[in-house]
Amino acid sequence: MGLVEAGCEIVRITAQTRKYAENLQFIKEGLLVAGDRLERGALAACVAHRELVPLLAEIQADHFASEVHRRVRERLLHPDSPDQEIDGVLAELDGLADAEGIDEIAGRQLLLHLRERQLERELAAVSEDDPSRLMELQAALARVREAVPHSYWSTATGEVPVEVSFVDLGDDTYGLKAASAAPASATL
């Protein structure tokens, strides 16, 4: 699901058999749902915690996949702009924040993930002929990733925080590196 969050618009997936190929529709649906959930969660956080709205302003409107999400963003940034259709959506998002327990901290994390997704898309689109813009985007992405909290692995003894990052293995090959952020006594 990280592909959508990373900004992928086209993903090529191969399957070994026809049976596996028939199941690819579920992967596609899952990718779309994951991106939508991220956007809805971030917007719900801003509805419930208005102090997050300035952070929402840093995320461009065209970054949202859904037209409704773009309109909700606009309404949150400009509360005086009338849009009666969005009033119901705002109430729904407020209920979502309450039902999912999206507090201010979780809202900041969701907004950071949206910002990270936006920067990754911009980075993928920038030309290598523009090294200053490339460096600017890479630095901004590094700052956002530093601010994003650790991921967690579930183990028999509970949740263990880990730091997950991409590693350049050369020749356009990348791998994942996961390092425990837990005390040495924790077992993975």
Tab-separated table of C-alpha atoms in Angstrom:
chain	number	residue	atom	x	y	z
A	1	MET	CA	0.000	0.000	0.000
A	2	GLY	CA	3.032	2.261	0.320
A	3	LEU	CA	3.099	2.635	-3.469
A	4	VAL	CA	0.109	4.984	-3.511
A	5	GLU	CA	1.459	6.894	-0.550
A	6	ALA	CA	4.800	7.163	-2.375
A	7	GLY	CA	3.037	8.837	-5.280
A	8	CYS	CA	2.959	6.015	-7.810
A	9	GLU	CA	0.386	6.620	-10.480
A	10	ILE	CA	1.310	3.633	-12.635
A	11	VAL	CA	2.327	0.352	-11.079
A	12	ARG	CA	3.222	-2.688	-13.162
A	13	ILE	CA	2.413	-5.954	-11.458
A	14	THR	CA	2.981	-9.352	-13.035
A	15	ALA	CA	1.335	-12.599	-12.059
A	16	GLN	CA	2.538	-16.163	-12.562
A	17	THR	CA	-0.852	-17.663	-13.344
A	18	ARG	CA	-4.304	-16.606	-14.501
A	19	LYS	CA	-5.631	-17.281	-10.983
A	20	TYR	CA	-3.090	-14.872	-9.491
A	21	ALA	CA	-3.880	-12.324	-12.213
A	22	GLU	CA	-7.578	-12.428	-11.320
A	23	ASN	CA	-6.683	-11.434	-7.758
A	24	LEU	CA	-4.822	-8.306	-8.902
A	25	GLN	CA	-8.118	-6.381	-8.863
A	26	PHE	CA	-8.111	-6.680	-5.064
A	27	ILE	CA	-4.610	-5.205	-4.900
A	28	LYS	CA	-5.722	-2.282	-7.066
A	29	GLU	CA	-8.781	-1.691	-4.903
A	30	GLY	CA	-6.626	-1.858	-1.776
A	31	LEU	CA	-4.196	0.729	-3.137
A	32	LEU	CA	-7.001	3.149	-3.921
A	33	VAL	CA	-8.650	2.627	-0.536
A	34	ALA	CA	-5.355	3.210	1.311
A	35	GLY	CA	-4.813	6.578	-0.389
A	36	ASP	CA	-8.398	7.610	0.260
A	37	ARG	CA	-8.162	6.586	3.937
A	38	LEU	CA	-5.026	8.681	4.401
A	39	GLU	CA	-6.697	11.754	2.915
A	40	ARG	CA	-9.933	11.253	4.878
A	41	GLY	CA	-8.061	10.696	8.135
A	42	ALA	CA	-5.971	13.832	7.690
A	43	LEU	CA	-9.030	15.920	6.846
A	44	ALA	CA	-10.964	14.433	9.783
A	45	ALA	CA	-8.107	15.452	12.074
A	46	CYS	CA	-8.286	19.024	10.766
A	47	VAL	CA	-12.052	19.153	11.284
A	48	ALA	CA	-11.723	17.930	14.862
A	49	HIS	CA	-8.563	19.907	15.672
A	50	ARG	CA	-8.682	23.265	13.890
A	51	GLU	CA	-5.148	24.081	15.066
A	52	LEU	CA	-3.954	21.621	12.382
A	53	VAL	CA	-5.439	23.662	9.512
A	54	PRO	CA	-2.219	25.694	8.938
A	55	LEU	CA	-0.412	22.392	8.331
A	56	LEU	CA	-3.123	21.408	5.855
A	57	ALA	CA	-2.428	24.642	3.956
A	58	GLU	CA	1.069	23.308	3.149
A	59	ILE	CA	-0.494	20.469	1.132
A	60	GLN	CA	-1.593	21.590	-2.311
A	61	ALA	CA	-5.203	21.072	-3.344
A	62	ASP	CA	-4.272	19.113	-6.458
A	63	HIS	CA	-2.485	16.604	-4.247
A	64	PHE	CA	-5.841	15.232	-3.107
A	65	ALA	CA	-7.183	12.531	-5.418
A	66	SER	CA	-10.830	13.194	-4.625
A	67	GLU	CA	-12.646	16.339	-5.743
A	68	VAL	CA	-14.649	16.188	-2.509
A	69	HIS	CA	-11.414	16.133	-0.489
A	70	ARG	CA	-10.146	19.179	-2.408
A	71	ARG	CA	-13.391	21.000	-1.610
A	72	VAL	CA	-13.168	20.032	2.078
A	73	ARG	CA	-9.585	21.342	2.160
A	74	GLU	CA	-10.754	24.600	0.579
A	75	ARG	CA	-13.589	24.938	3.088
A	76	LEU	CA	-11.247	24.308	6.050
A	77	LEU	CA	-8.790	26.913	4.764
A	78	HIS	CA	-11.557	29.410	3.935
A	79	PRO	CA	-14.456	28.771	6.350
A	80	ASP	CA	-16.461	31.683	4.925
A	81	SER	CA	-16.720	30.057	1.493
A	82	PRO	CA	-20.236	28.587	1.276
A	83	ASP	CA	-20.588	24.993	0.123
A	84	GLN	CA	-23.664	23.363	1.622
A	85	GLU	CA	-22.825	19.985	0.122
A	86	ILE	CA	-19.560	19.948	2.080
A	87	ASP	CA	-21.324	20.670	5.394
A	88	GLY	CA	-22.493	17.046	5.544
A	89	VAL	CA	-19.031	15.782	4.699
A	90	LEU	CA	-17.535	17.926	7.476
A	91	ALA	CA	-19.975	16.399	9.980
A	92	GLU	CA	-19.072	12.922	8.746
A	93	LEU	CA	-15.343	13.653	9.089
A	94	ASP	CA	-15.864	15.003	12.595
A	95	GLY	CA	-17.614	11.741	13.499
A	96	LEU	CA	-14.780	9.764	11.886
A	97	ALA	CA	-12.186	11.579	13.995
A	98	ASP	CA	-14.184	10.779	17.110
A	99	ALA	CA	-14.866	7.145	16.180
A	100	GLU	CA	-11.252	6.460	15.187
A	101	GLY	CA	-9.808	8.401	18.114
A	102	ILE	CA	-7.819	10.733	15.879
A	103	ASP	CA	-6.245	13.148	18.328
A	104	GLU	CA	-4.033	16.116	17.491
A	105	ILE	CA	-0.851	14.022	17.544
A	106	ALA	CA	-2.301	11.387	15.207
A	107	GLY	CA	-3.582	14.202	12.985
A	108	ARG	CA	-0.096	15.706	12.737
A	109	GLN	CA	1.239	12.286	11.748
A	110	LEU	CA	-1.410	11.877	9.047
A	111	LEU	CA	-0.624	15.330	7.677
A	112	LEU	CA	3.090	14.498	7.709
A	113	HIS	CA	2.370	11.360	5.694
A	114	LEU	CA	0.342	13.405	3.191
A	115	ARG	CA	3.163	15.943	2.945
A	116	GLU	CA	5.649	13.089	2.487
A	117	ARG	CA	3.506	11.662	-0.324
A	118	GLN	CA	3.338	15.068	-1.996
A	119	LEU	CA	7.112	15.573	-1.812
A	120	GLU	CA	7.748	12.078	-3.192
A	121	ARG	CA	5.504	12.836	-6.166
A	122	GLU	CA	7.240	16.154	-6.786
A	123	LEU	CA	10.637	14.489	-6.489
A	124	ALA	CA	9.650	11.818	-9.011
A	125	ALA	CA	8.566	14.512	-11.472
A	126	VAL	CA	11.529	16.878	-11.124
A	127	SER	CA	14.132	16.838	-13.860
A	128	GLU	CA	17.745	15.997	-13.110
A	129	ASP	CA	18.500	19.100	-15.179
A	130	ASP	CA	17.307	21.151	-12.198
A	131	PRO	CA	19.753	20.109	-9.453
A	132	SER	CA	18.834	22.955	-7.096
A	133	ARG	CA	15.132	21.970	-7.105
A	134	LEU	CA	16.128	18.317	-6.746
A	135	MET	CA	18.252	19.094	-3.679
A	136	GLU	CA	15.534	21.328	-2.211
A	137	LEU	CA	12.942	18.558	-2.502
A	138	GLN	CA	15.314	15.922	-1.128
A	139	ALA	CA	16.077	18.111	1.894
A	140	ALA	CA	12.379	18.809	2.506
A	141	LEU	CA	11.580	15.103	2.244
A	142	ALA	CA	14.367	14.249	4.705
A	143	ARG	CA	12.964	16.773	7.207
A	144	VAL	CA	9.458	15.338	6.896
A	145	ARG	CA	10.725	11.777	7.273
A	146	GLU	CA	12.652	12.763	10.397
A	147	ALA	CA	9.420	14.083	11.874
A	148	VAL	CA	7.393	10.960	11.012
A	149	PRO	CA	7.334	8.646	14.032
A	150	HIS	CA	8.701	5.130	14.016
A	151	SER	CA	6.845	2.215	12.528
A	152	TYR	CA	6.102	-0.788	14.722
A	153	TRP	CA	6.557	-4.528	14.342
A	154	SER	CA	4.237	-6.843	16.178
A	155	THR	CA	6.098	-9.494	18.137
A	156	ALA	CA	5.114	-12.135	20.630
A	157	THR	CA	6.054	-9.719	23.414
A	158	GLY	CA	4.210	-6.718	21.999
A	159	GLU	CA	4.863	-3.814	19.645
A	160	VAL	CA	8.526	-2.943	18.959
A	161	PRO	CA	9.399	0.397	17.318
A	162	VAL	CA	11.566	0.139	14.197
A	163	GLU	CA	13.085	2.629	11.809
A	164	VAL	CA	12.434	1.590	8.194
A	165	SER	CA	14.308	3.169	5.288
A	166	PHE	CA	15.246	2.526	1.665
A	167	VAL	CA	18.836	1.598	0.874
A	168	ASP	CA	20.414	2.282	-2.528
A	169	LEU	CA	22.136	-0.964	-3.545
A	170	GLY	CA	23.426	0.515	-6.808
A	171	ASP	CA	22.409	-0.150	-10.404
A	172	ASP	CA	18.918	1.273	-9.736
A	173	THR	CA	18.288	-1.428	-7.136
A	174	TYR	CA	16.878	-0.578	-3.737
A	175	GLY	CA	16.293	-2.582	-0.605
A	176	LEU	CA	14.570	-2.035	2.714
A	177	LYS	CA	16.545	-1.604	5.913
A	178	ALA	CA	14.784	-2.060	9.224
A	179	ALA	CA	16.563	-1.232	12.454
A	180	SER	CA	15.171	-1.673	15.915
A	181	ALA	CA	14.556	1.583	17.727
A	182	ALA	CA	13.778	-0.362	20.919
A	183	PRO	CA	16.146	-0.935	23.818
A	184	ALA	CA	18.665	-3.760	23.325
A	185	SER	CA	16.664	-5.971	25.706
A	186	ALA	CA	13.680	-6.094	23.332
A	187	THR	CA	13.405	-9.157	21.120
A	188	LEU	CA	12.204	-9.135	17.551
